XYZ file of N, CA, C and O in Angstrom:
772
model
N 150.155 -61.976 -107.935
C 148.742 -61.706 -107.723
C 147.947 -63.011 -107.639
O 148.218 -63.950 -108.381
N 146.983 -63.034 -106.703
C 146.042 -64.153 -106.570
C 146.751 -65.499 -106.470
O 146.340 -66.466 -107.094
N 147.801 -65.567 -105.655
C 148.603 -66.786 -105.547
C 148.391 -67.554 -104.253
O 148.734 -68.724 -104.180
N 147.864 -66.913 -103.230
C 147.844 -67.530 -101.901
C 146.429 -67.638 -101.355
O 145.577 -66.812 -101.636
N 146.215 -68.675 -100.533
C 144.943 -68.858 -99.849
C 144.933 -68.166 -98.489
O 143.874 -67.872 -97.953
N 146.125 -67.934 -97.932
C 146.236 -67.377 -96.588
C 147.449 -66.463 -96.520
O 148.514 -66.793 -97.033
N 147.269 -65.314 -95.871
C 148.382 -64.417 -95.565
C 148.311 -64.093 -94.080
O 147.234 -63.774 -93.562
N 149.445 -64.199 -93.399
C 149.511 -63.957 -91.965
C 150.618 -62.950 -91.698
O 151.717 -63.071 -92.234
N 150.314 -61.961 -90.873
C 151.321 -60.980 -90.456
C 151.178 -60.784 -88.956
O 150.151 -60.299 -88.490
N 152.216 -61.146 -88.219
C 152.170 -61.025 -86.767
C 153.209 -60.020 -86.287
O 154.406 -60.241 -86.411
N 152.717 -58.901 -85.771
C 153.528 -57.850 -85.165
C 154.599 -57.291 -86.098
O 155.713 -57.013 -85.678
N 154.233 -57.102 -87.363
C 155.153 -56.485 -88.320
C 154.533 -55.257 -88.987
O 155.252 -54.320 -89.319
N 153.237 -55.241 -89.168
C 152.601 -54.160 -89.932
C 152.728 -52.793 -89.277
O 152.630 -51.774 -89.953
N 152.973 -52.726 -87.957
C 153.130 -51.412 -87.330
C 154.392 -50.715 -87.827
O 154.550 -49.517 -87.642
N 155.286 -51.440 -88.489
C 156.511 -50.854 -89.026
C 156.346 -50.390 -90.472
O 157.263 -49.784 -91.020
N 155.221 -50.681 -91.093
C 155.013 -50.306 -92.494
C 154.866 -48.795 -92.626
O 154.102 -48.178 -91.893
N 155.613 -48.218 -93.540
C 155.489 -46.780 -93.794
C 154.164 -46.451 -94.474
O 153.685 -45.330 -94.382
N 153.588 -47.413 -95.183
C 152.337 -47.218 -95.909
C 151.410 -48.382 -95.574
O 151.295 -49.335 -96.338
N 150.757 -48.306 -94.417
C 149.879 -49.394 -93.990
C 148.728 -49.630 -94.965
O 148.460 -50.778 -95.320
N 148.040 -48.580 -95.453
C 146.979 -48.842 -96.431
C 147.508 -49.575 -97.668
O 146.892 -50.522 -98.158
N 148.675 -49.157 -98.163
C 149.261 -49.815 -99.331
C 149.651 -51.249 -99.048
O 149.498 -52.133 -99.901
N 150.170 -51.519 -97.860
C 150.546 -52.886 -97.492
C 149.321 -53.799 -97.479
O 149.377 -54.931 -97.971
N 148.207 -53.294 -96.939
C 146.986 -54.104 -96.909
C 146.452 -54.362 -98.319
O 145.974 -55.456 -98.622
N 146.554 -53.381 -99.194
C 146.135 -53.563 -100.596
C 146.997 -54.644 -101.253
O 146.487 -55.514 -101.976
N 148.308 -54.618 -101.004
C 149.198 -55.618 -101.597
C 148.913 -57.016 -101.047
O 148.973 -58.005 -101.792
N 148.595 -57.105 -99.770
C 148.240 -58.407 -99.183
C 146.972 -58.931 -99.832
O 146.893 -60.097 -100.224
N 145.974 -58.062 -99.983
C 144.723 -58.480 -100.624
C 144.979 -58.933 -102.050
O 144.451 -59.930 -102.508
N 145.818 -58.209 -102.764
C 146.135 -58.546 -104.156
C 146.804 -59.920 -104.252
O 146.599 -60.655 -105.217
N 147.600 -60.290 -103.258
C 148.315 -61.565 -103.295
C 147.398 -62.756 -103.014
O 147.745 -63.892 -103.346
N 146.224 -62.506 -102.440
C 145.309 -63.590 -102.069
C 144.346 -63.933 -103.198
O 143.868 -63.056 -103.915
N 144.018 -65.215 -103.285
C 142.994 -65.682 -104.227
C 141.614 -65.269 -103.719
O 141.444 -64.983 -102.530
N 140.593 -65.292 -104.575
C 139.233 -65.071 -104.094
C 138.912 -66.062 -102.967
O 139.272 -67.237 -103.047
N 138.287 -65.567 -101.914
C 137.968 -66.296 -100.700
C 139.217 -66.602 -99.876
O 139.169 -67.389 -98.942
N 140.340 -65.939 -100.178
C 141.548 -66.075 -99.379
C 141.407 -65.279 -98.094
O 140.688 -64.282 -98.029
N 142.110 -65.691 -97.078
C 141.996 -65.092 -95.750
C 143.276 -64.375 -95.356
O 144.377 -64.907 -95.535
N 143.119 -63.188 -94.801
C 144.222 -62.463 -94.184
C 143.978 -62.444 -92.686
O 142.897 -62.109 -92.221
N 145.009 -62.803 -91.907
C 144.973 -62.723 -90.454
C 146.220 -61.954 -90.034
O 147.326 -62.252 -90.504
N 146.032 -60.959 -89.185
C 147.175 -60.166 -88.778
C 147.043 -59.654 -87.358
O 145.962 -59.669 -86.760
N 148.160 -59.217 -86.838
C 148.209 -58.602 -85.525
C 149.251 -57.496 -85.583
O 150.349 -57.703 -86.109
N 148.887 -56.317 -85.104
C 149.832 -55.218 -85.021
C 149.613 -54.463 -83.730
O 148.555 -54.556 -83.119
N 150.635 -53.739 -83.310
C 150.526 -52.960 -82.080
C 149.606 -51.776 -82.306
O 149.681 -51.114 -83.342
N 148.740 -51.519 -81.325
C 147.750 -50.454 -81.444
C 148.104 -49.212 -80.652
O 149.117 -49.156 -79.935
N 147.258 -48.213 -80.758
C 147.489 -46.867 -80.261
C 147.798 -46.711 -78.785
O 148.469 -45.766 -78.395
N 147.330 -47.603 -77.945
C 147.616 -47.469 -76.504
C 148.916 -48.155 -76.108
O 149.291 -48.143 -74.937
N 149.617 -48.725 -77.076
C 150.885 -49.392 -76.788
C 151.900 -48.394 -76.239
O 152.078 -47.312 -76.786
N 152.528 -48.770 -75.147
C 153.583 -47.968 -74.500
C 153.122 -46.569 -74.120
O 153.911 -45.630 -74.081
N 151.856 -46.422 -73.792
C 151.326 -45.102 -73.427
C 152.052 -44.531 -72.209
O 152.301 -43.329 -72.144
N 152.409 -45.380 -71.270
C 153.104 -44.907 -70.076
C 154.470 -44.317 -70.445
O 154.826 -43.213 -70.009
N 155.219 -45.047 -71.252
C 156.544 -44.588 -71.667
C 156.455 -43.302 -72.482
O 157.230 -42.363 -72.287
N 155.494 -43.249 -73.372
C 155.288 -42.052 -74.199
C 155.028 -40.823 -73.311
O 155.605 -39.758 -73.509
N 154.165 -40.989 -72.317
C 153.810 -39.865 -71.448
C 155.004 -39.362 -70.640
O 155.254 -38.160 -70.580
N 155.751 -40.282 -70.032
C 156.845 -39.835 -69.172
C 158.015 -39.270 -69.977
O 158.666 -38.318 -69.544
N 158.283 -39.825 -71.145
C 159.358 -39.275 -71.972
C 159.009 -37.875 -72.463
O 159.867 -36.981 -72.470
N 157.765 -37.671 -72.853
C 157.343 -36.344 -73.313
C 157.453 -35.320 -72.191
O 157.992 -34.225 -72.377
N 156.948 -35.679 -71.010
C 157.003 -34.743 -69.890
C 158.440 -34.472 -69.455
O 158.829 -33.314 -69.238
N 159.255 -35.518 -69.343
C 160.638 -35.347 -68.896
C 161.434 -34.503 -69.883
O 162.179 -33.600 -69.482
N 161.271 -34.757 -71.153
C 162.012 -33.994 -72.157
C 161.563 -32.539 -72.172
O 162.378 -31.630 -72.323
N 160.281 -32.299 -71.987
C 159.779 -30.919 -71.915
C 160.366 -30.191 -70.716
O 160.807 -29.055 -70.835
N 160.364 -30.848 -69.568
C 160.879 -30.223 -68.348
C 162.378 -29.958 -68.418
O 162.841 -28.874 -68.082
N 163.139 -30.941 -68.855
C 164.596 -30.862 -68.794
C 165.195 -30.135 -69.999
O 166.129 -29.355 -69.857
N 164.633 -30.384 -71.179
C 165.247 -29.874 -72.401
C 164.452 -28.751 -73.058
O 164.832 -28.249 -74.107
N 163.322 -28.396 -72.466
C 162.545 -27.282 -72.977
C 161.753 -27.572 -74.236
O 161.322 -26.659 -74.932
N 161.511 -28.804 -74.542
C 160.719 -29.201 -75.712
C 160.725 -30.707 -75.819
O 161.532 -31.374 -75.171
N 159.825 -31.237 -76.613
C 159.715 -32.687 -76.731
C 159.856 -33.115 -78.179
O 159.479 -32.399 -79.096
N 160.402 -34.289 -78.355
C 160.580 -34.908 -79.656
C 159.824 -36.230 -79.626
O 159.713 -36.845 -78.569
N 159.289 -36.695 -80.753
C 158.583 -37.980 -80.720
C 159.557 -39.109 -80.384
O 160.500 -39.352 -81.116
N 159.355 -39.738 -79.242
C 160.264 -40.793 -78.773
C 159.672 -42.184 -78.924
O 160.391 -43.163 -78.951
N 158.356 -42.275 -78.977
C 157.686 -43.556 -79.192
C 156.881 -43.401 -80.475
O 156.075 -42.479 -80.610
N 157.138 -44.269 -81.430
C 156.465 -44.183 -82.729
C 154.949 -44.271 -82.543
O 154.471 -44.971 -81.649
N 154.202 -43.569 -83.374
C 152.739 -43.660 -83.265
C 152.245 -45.021 -83.757
O 152.873 -45.644 -84.608
N 151.146 -45.451 -83.189
C 150.536 -46.716 -83.581
C 149.104 -46.444 -84.026
O 148.478 -45.490 -83.584
N 148.575 -47.315 -84.868
C 147.228 -47.157 -85.407
C 146.170 -47.422 -84.342
O 146.391 -48.175 -83.400
N 145.020 -46.803 -84.522
C 143.857 -47.036 -83.664
C 142.998 -48.135 -84.282
O 142.896 -48.237 -85.511
N 142.336 -48.929 -83.455
C 141.568 -50.075 -83.944
C 140.482 -49.648 -84.931
O 140.275 -50.296 -85.949
N 139.790 -48.546 -84.665
C 138.710 -48.129 -85.581
C 139.275 -47.746 -86.944
O 138.648 -47.970 -87.975
N 140.491 -47.187 -86.963
C 141.119 -46.813 -88.228
C 141.550 -48.048 -89.012
O 141.404 -48.094 -90.234
N 142.086 -49.043 -88.313
C 142.563 -50.246 -88.985
C 141.394 -51.013 -89.597
O 141.501 -51.534 -90.706
N 140.268 -51.077 -88.890
C 139.084 -51.721 -89.462
C 138.660 -51.043 -90.756
O 138.333 -51.703 -91.743
N 138.692 -49.719 -90.768
C 138.366 -48.966 -91.981
C 139.374 -49.219 -93.092
O 139.004 -49.284 -94.277
N 140.648 -49.369 -92.746
C 141.674 -49.645 -93.758
C 141.463 -51.015 -94.401
O 141.712 -51.183 -95.598
N 141.010 -51.997 -93.615
C 140.698 -53.305 -94.199
C 139.611 -53.171 -95.254
O 139.712 -53.743 -96.343
N 138.571 -52.407 -94.931
C 137.495 -52.200 -95.897
C 138.000 -51.458 -97.131
O 137.682 -51.829 -98.252
N 138.789 -50.414 -96.904
C 139.328 -49.633 -98.009
C 140.219 -50.473 -98.918
O 140.266 -50.254 -100.128
N 140.920 -51.453 -98.348
C 141.780 -52.326 -99.138
C 140.982 -53.363 -99.919
O 141.544 -54.083 -100.740
N 139.664 -53.447 -99.659
C 138.805 -54.349 -100.423
C 138.530 -55.681 -99.764
O 138.029 -56.599 -100.407
N 138.824 -55.807 -98.468
C 138.529 -57.057 -97.776
C 137.048 -57.122 -97.424
O 136.444 -56.126 -97.044
N 136.485 -58.316 -97.547
C 135.105 -58.567 -97.149
C 135.110 -59.115 -95.722
O 136.097 -59.687 -95.272
N 134.003 -58.935 -95.032
C 133.815 -59.458 -93.685
C 134.984 -59.092 -92.761
O 135.523 -59.946 -92.051
N 135.397 -57.825 -92.744
C 136.554 -57.443 -91.928
C 136.236 -57.468 -90.438
O 135.136 -57.125 -90.017
N 137.224 -57.885 -89.667
C 137.099 -57.899 -88.215
C 138.377 -57.299 -87.634
O 139.483 -57.659 -88.054
N 138.215 -56.391 -86.684
C 139.347 -55.839 -85.937
C 138.983 -55.914 -84.463
O 137.922 -55.446 -84.057
N 139.832 -56.528 -83.688
C 139.575 -56.713 -82.264
C 140.843 -56.347 -81.497
O 141.944 -56.396 -82.042
N 140.678 -55.998 -80.232
C 141.801 -55.534 -79.426
C 142.034 -56.465 -78.249
O 141.094 -56.923 -77.599
N 143.299 -56.727 -77.999
C 143.727 -57.444 -76.801
C 144.775 -56.575 -76.120
O 145.747 -56.166 -76.757
N 144.574 -56.275 -74.863
C 145.524 -55.452 -74.128
C 146.304 -56.336 -73.167
O 145.718 -57.098 -72.395
N 147.615 -56.229 -73.235
C 148.503 -56.997 -72.372
C 149.315 -56.007 -71.551
O 149.896 -55.072 -72.105
N 149.343 -56.205 -70.255
C 150.150 -55.367 -69.378
C 151.334 -56.189 -68.895
O 151.163 -57.270 -68.337
N 152.517 -55.662 -69.137
C 153.756 -56.307 -68.716
C 154.324 -55.465 -67.576
O 154.180 -54.243 -67.572
N 154.962 -56.103 -66.617
C 155.477 -55.347 -65.462
C 156.997 -55.458 -65.395
O 157.568 -56.506 -65.696
N 157.603 -54.370 -64.994
C 159.067 -54.272 -64.927
C 159.495 -53.717 -63.581
O 158.754 -52.958 -62.958
N 160.731 -54.020 -63.196
C 161.307 -53.466 -61.982
C 161.676 -51.998 -62.148
O 161.628 -51.227 -61.201
N 162.025 -51.620 -63.377
C 162.352 -50.221 -63.667
C 162.158 -49.988 -65.162
O 162.106 -50.943 -65.942
N 162.031 -48.721 -65.589
C 161.785 -48.453 -67.004
C 162.961 -48.834 -67.897
O 162.784 -49.066 -69.095
N 164.149 -48.942 -67.343
C 165.307 -49.309 -68.150
C 165.231 -50.761 -68.609
O 165.713 -51.104 -69.680
N 164.601 -51.619 -67.806
C 164.357 -53.004 -68.224
C 163.435 -53.044 -69.434
O 163.663 -53.808 -70.376
N 162.393 -52.227 -69.407
C 161.491 -52.119 -70.551
C 162.260 -51.652 -71.777
O 162.137 -52.227 -72.865
N 163.058 -50.604 -71.632
C 163.808 -50.060 -72.769
C 164.800 -51.082 -73.319
O 164.967 -51.184 -74.544
N 165.433 -51.870 -72.444
C 166.348 -52.925 -72.909
C 165.582 -53.967 -73.720
O 166.051 -54.410 -74.772
N 164.408 -54.361 -73.236
C 163.610 -55.350 -73.974
C 163.162 -54.801 -75.326
O 163.191 -55.515 -76.332
N 162.744 -53.549 -75.367
C 162.324 -52.944 -76.644
C 163.486 -52.941 -77.639
O 163.320 -53.263 -78.818
N 164.668 -52.579 -77.171
C 165.849 -52.567 -78.043
C 166.164 -53.988 -78.525
O 166.448 -54.207 -79.700
N 166.101 -54.972 -77.627
C 166.399 -56.360 -77.990
C 165.403 -56.903 -79.011
O 165.759 -57.757 -79.829
N 164.169 -56.415 -78.978
C 163.140 -56.846 -79.937
C 163.196 -56.059 -81.240
O 162.397 -56.288 -82.128
N 164.114 -55.101 -81.330
C 164.194 -54.277 -82.540
C 163.094 -53.246 -82.615
O 162.742 -52.786 -83.695
N 162.533 -52.879 -81.474
C 161.415 -51.942 -81.455
C 161.838 -50.546 -81.008
O 161.100 -49.845 -80.329
N 163.035 -50.146 -81.396
C 163.451 -48.785 -81.084
C 162.820 -47.833 -82.084
O 162.348 -48.241 -83.137
N 162.817 -46.579 -81.766
C 162.145 -45.555 -82.568
C 162.939 -45.254 -83.829
O 164.098 -44.864 -83.766
N 162.310 -45.402 -84.976
C 162.969 -45.130 -86.261
C 162.435 -43.855 -86.909
O 162.670 -43.624 -88.085
N 161.728 -43.025 -86.153
C 161.162 -41.805 -86.729
C 162.262 -40.824 -87.114
O 163.180 -40.563 -86.341
N 162.160 -40.253 -88.283
C 163.122 -39.257 -88.744
C 162.991 -37.940 -87.990
O 163.937 -37.203 -87.840
N 161.783 -37.621 -87.530
C 161.516 -36.329 -86.905
C 162.114 -36.181 -85.515
O 162.158 -35.097 -84.980
N 162.581 -37.253 -84.933
C 163.080 -37.145 -83.562
C 164.483 -36.557 -83.535
O 165.265 -36.717 -84.465
N 164.768 -35.901 -82.443
C 166.117 -35.411 -82.209
C 166.997 -36.579 -81.805
O 166.528 -37.682 -81.608
N 168.276 -36.325 -81.608
C 169.221 -37.364 -81.201
C 168.832 -38.009 -79.887
O 167.720 -37.860 -79.395
N 169.791 -38.701 -79.275
C 169.529 -39.416 -78.038
C 169.143 -38.502 -76.890
O 169.357 -37.294 -76.924
N 168.577 -39.096 -75.871
C 168.182 -38.351 -74.681
C 169.378 -38.139 -73.762
O 170.245 -39.007 -73.632
N 169.381 -37.016 -73.107
C 170.413 -36.747 -72.108
C 170.142 -37.596 -70.868
O 169.002 -37.956 -70.573
N 171.212 -37.888 -70.129
C 171.088 -38.698 -68.912
C 170.089 -38.083 -67.943
O 169.261 -38.778 -67.354
N 170.139 -36.768 -67.782
C 169.223 -36.076 -66.868
C 167.765 -36.291 -67.282
O 166.887 -36.505 -66.442
N 167.513 -36.280 -68.580
C 166.156 -36.491 -69.087
C 165.708 -37.923 -68.817
O 164.569 -38.159 -68.382
N 166.583 -38.888 -69.051
C 166.243 -40.290 -68.792
C 165.964 -40.530 -67.309
O 165.026 -41.253 -66.959
N 166.756 -39.918 -66.449
C 166.549 -40.099 -65.010
C 165.219 -39.470 -64.577
O 164.512 -40.027 -63.741
N 164.885 -38.316 -65.151
C 163.601 -37.684 -64.828
C 162.451 -38.557 -65.327
O 161.442 -38.722 -64.629
N 162.586 -39.116 -66.526
C 161.551 -40.006 -67.064
C 161.376 -41.225 -66.158
O 160.245 -41.650 -65.892
N 162.471 -41.789 -65.673
C 162.391 -42.953 -64.779
C 161.669 -42.588 -63.485
O 160.841 -43.360 -62.985
N 161.947 -41.397 -62.950
C 161.272 -40.962 -61.716
C 159.779 -40.759 -61.966
O 158.942 -41.176 -61.150
N 159.443 -40.134 -63.084
C 158.028 -39.927 -63.426
C 157.309 -41.263 -63.608
O 156.170 -41.434 -63.174
N 157.970 -42.207 -64.265
C 157.375 -43.529 -64.487
C 157.044 -44.173 -63.140
O 155.944 -44.699 -62.937
N 157.991 -44.124 -62.217
C 157.785 -44.726 -60.896
C 156.667 -44.026 -60.125
O 155.878 -44.675 -59.431
N 156.580 -42.702 -60.256
C 155.533 -41.946 -59.558
C 154.148 -42.252 -60.112
O 153.182 -42.369 -59.357
N 154.030 -42.367 -61.416
C 152.715 -42.425 -62.060
C 152.214 -43.817 -62.406
O 151.005 -44.023 -62.520
N 153.125 -44.773 -62.591
C 152.686 -46.061 -63.126
C 153.175 -47.261 -62.325
O 153.271 -48.365 -62.857
N 153.457 -47.059 -61.046
C 153.900 -48.174 -60.198
C 152.694 -48.853 -59.558
O 151.747 -48.197 -59.121
N 152.731 -50.162 -59.512
C 151.745 -50.935 -58.773
C 152.129 -50.902 -57.296
O 153.234 -50.483 -56.949
N 151.244 -51.352 -56.400
C 151.559 -51.319 -54.967
C 152.865 -52.026 -54.596
O 153.541 -51.649 -53.646
N 153.259 -53.039 -55.381
C 154.511 -53.746 -55.081
C 155.742 -53.045 -55.669
O 156.854 -53.551 -55.564
N 155.542 -51.876 -56.304
C 156.658 -51.106 -56.847
C 157.016 -51.427 -58.283
O 157.803 -50.720 -58.900
N 156.440 -52.492 -58.840
C 156.731 -52.824 -60.238
C 155.973 -51.880 -61.152
O 154.894 -51.391 -60.813
N 156.533 -51.616 -62.329
C 155.988 -50.631 -63.265
C 155.244 -51.306 -64.407
O 155.716 -52.307 -64.960
N 154.100 -50.726 -64.770
C 153.274 -51.266 -65.847
C 153.714 -50.728 -67.210
O 154.061 -49.562 -67.338
N 153.643 -51.596 -68.213
C 153.842 -51.198 -69.605
C 152.722 -51.850 -70.404
O 152.547 -53.070 -70.367
N 151.955 -51.032 -71.097
C 150.792 -51.514 -71.845
C 151.166 -51.807 -73.290
O 151.842 -51.008 -73.940
N 150.707 -52.953 -73.766
C 150.831 -53.309 -75.176
C 149.424 -53.616 -75.676
O 148.777 -54.538 -75.174
N 148.946 -52.829 -76.622
C 147.632 -53.056 -77.220
C 147.846 -53.757 -78.554
O 148.508 -53.224 -79.439
N 147.315 -54.954 -78.660
C 147.456 -55.715 -79.893
C 146.132 -55.705 -80.644
O 145.098 -56.054 -80.073
N 146.180 -55.286 -81.883
C 144.994 -55.271 -82.733
C 145.048 -56.505 -83.626
O 145.982 -56.673 -84.417
N 144.069 -57.360 -83.455
C 143.946 -58.575 -84.273
C 143.013 -58.279 -85.435
O 141.932 -57.713 -85.239
N 143.418 -58.665 -86.626
C 142.668 -58.366 -87.841
C 142.372 -59.635 -88.626
O 143.173 -60.566 -88.628
N 141.252 -59.616 -89.313
C 140.999 -60.652 -90.308
C 140.105 -60.059 -91.395
O 139.322 -59.145 -91.141
N 140.277 -60.566 -92.573
C 139.457 -60.140 -93.699
C 139.587 -61.141 -94.826
O 140.627 -61.798 -94.975
N 138.547 -61.273 -95.585
C 138.499 -62.226 -96.696
C 138.503 -61.468 -98.016
O 137.905 -60.401 -98.130
N 139.123 -62.062 -99.017
C 139.006 -61.523 -100.366
C 137.602 -61.894 -100.847
O 137.168 -63.033 -100.681
N 136.852 -60.938 -101.396
C 135.470 -61.219 -101.793
C 135.354 -62.423 -102.738
O 136.209 -62.659 -103.592
N 134.259 -63.171 -102.550
C 133.946 -64.342 -103.370
C 132.433 -64.527 -103.316
O 131.803 -64.245 -102.297
N 131.856 -65.031 -104.389
C 130.392 -65.170 -104.440
C 129.833 -66.141 -103.411
O 128.652 -66.090 -103.079
N 130.657 -67.031 -102.860
C 130.172 -68.008 -101.880
C 130.021 -67.406 -100.482
O 129.446 -68.043 -99.606
N 130.521 -66.203 -100.259
C 130.486 -65.616 -98.916
C 129.100 -65.085 -98.580
O 128.339 -64.687 -99.463
N 128.808 -65.071 -97.288
C 127.520 -64.563 -96.828
C 127.366 -63.090 -97.200
O 128.329 -62.349 -97.270
N 126.134 -62.717 -97.461
C 125.814 -61.339 -97.815
C 124.850 -60.792 -96.768
O 124.024 -61.517 -96.226
N 124.937 -59.497 -96.469
C 123.986 -58.930 -95.511
C 122.568 -58.952 -96.082
O 122.364 -58.807 -97.286
N 121.606 -59.171 -95.205
C 120.207 -59.171 -95.622
C 119.711 -57.734 -95.786
O 120.242 -56.804 -95.182
N 118.667 -57.606 -96.579
C 118.034 -56.314 -96.790
C 117.368 -55.887 -95.487
O 116.726 -56.696 -94.806
N 117.545 -54.618 -95.072
C 116.887 -54.154 -93.841
C 115.383 -54.409 -93.883
O 114.728 -54.205 -94.906
N 114.863 -54.911 -92.766
C 113.433 -55.190 -92.668
C 113.026 -56.557 -93.192
O 111.845 -56.889 -93.223
N 113.973 -57.387 -93.608
C 113.635 -58.690 -94.189
C 113.707 -59.839 -93.177
O 113.586 -60.993 -93.562
N 113.870 -59.544 -91.905
C 113.997 -60.586 -90.887
C 112.741 -61.453 -90.837
O 111.622 -60.963 -91.015
N 112.940 -62.746 -90.579
C 111.838 -63.697 -90.487
C 111.452 -63.978 -89.036
O 110.447 -64.621 -88.772
N 112.285 -63.525 -88.083
C 112.021 -63.762 -86.667
C 112.331 -62.490 -85.895
O 113.113 -61.657 -86.340
N 111.693 -62.379 -84.729
C 111.923 -61.203 -83.882
C 112.974 -61.530 -82.832
O 112.977 -62.627 -82.263
N 113.849 -60.595 -82.543
C 114.883 -60.779 -81.530
C 114.254 -61.038 -80.164
O 114.719 -61.895 -79.407
N 113.180 -60.325 -79.837
C 112.507 -60.510 -78.543
C 112.033 -61.953 -78.383
O 112.137 -62.532 -77.294
N 111.529 -62.570 -79.457
C 111.083 -63.975 -79.393
C 112.269 -64.907 -79.161
O 112.194 -65.841 -78.360
N 113.387 -64.662 -79.853
C 114.568 -65.508 -79.708
C 115.137 -65.422 -78.294
O 115.639 -66.411 -77.764
N 115.039 -64.243 -77.684
C 115.552 -64.049 -76.330
C 114.534 -64.409 -75.260
O 114.878 -64.446 -74.068
N 113.295 -64.652 -75.662
C 112.247 -64.979 -74.684
C 111.870 -63.814 -73.814
O 111.557 -64.006 -72.633
N 111.936 -62.609 -74.339
C 111.594 -61.414 -73.580
C 110.418 -60.708 -74.231
O 109.996 -61.032 -75.326
N 109.904 -59.754 -73.531
C 108.800 -58.940 -74.041
C 109.387 -57.660 -74.618
O 110.217 -56.983 -73.985
N 108.974 -57.335 -75.822
C 109.456 -56.119 -76.452
C 108.692 -54.933 -75.870
O 107.470 -54.956 -75.760
N 109.442 -53.931 -75.448
C 108.823 -52.732 -74.875
C 109.113 -51.559 -75.788
O 110.236 -51.345 -76.205
N 108.094 -50.815 -76.054
C 108.259 -49.618 -76.885
C 108.523 -48.443 -75.971
O 107.899 -48.286 -74.926
N 109.485 -47.613 -76.372
C 109.808 -46.400 -75.614
C 108.705 -45.372 -75.843
O 108.238 -45.197 -76.957
N 108.291 -44.671 -74.752
C 107.287 -43.623 -74.956
C 107.879 -42.504 -75.795
O 109.051 -42.171 -75.700
N 107.038 -41.929 -76.648
C 107.539 -40.845 -77.514
C 107.386 -39.497 -76.911
O 106.796 -39.178 -76.003
């Protein structure tokens, strides 16, 4: 407890079974005014793959199993930082689109990165017919004009500080000393009621 000035987690927290608990433990490990910086995959990650696998499995096998693990949404992660007791929390999103010649290249890369699905609720492996249907759907729905396929990765960047008396505090509403319109050099217009 209270041993570190900085904690960094890059692309690991999406694997935590208890994300709120992990954030609480990170906060506990930091000294007052310690900083946490992290990045985890967000909810729109692999949306294309998720959609085609669900549709293909439904069509071919008569039902769908979770094939792509769920990821947190940015608004939820920001709230979790606050719940864990971090001050001045920030959550921001960066979306990266990677392109592949076929969906099997994407799946090979995911496996090589250790990002295969570890959900207990999923059924066994996919049948060849289901995989081929998913590949056809991917090409139909997510191909760029040059034929390459898009794969979306949403990265949620996080930061939060352990509270300390030296940190800035929000001002009391109505206590401003200057008007925004003056700072912007514009005329303030009142909306008709």
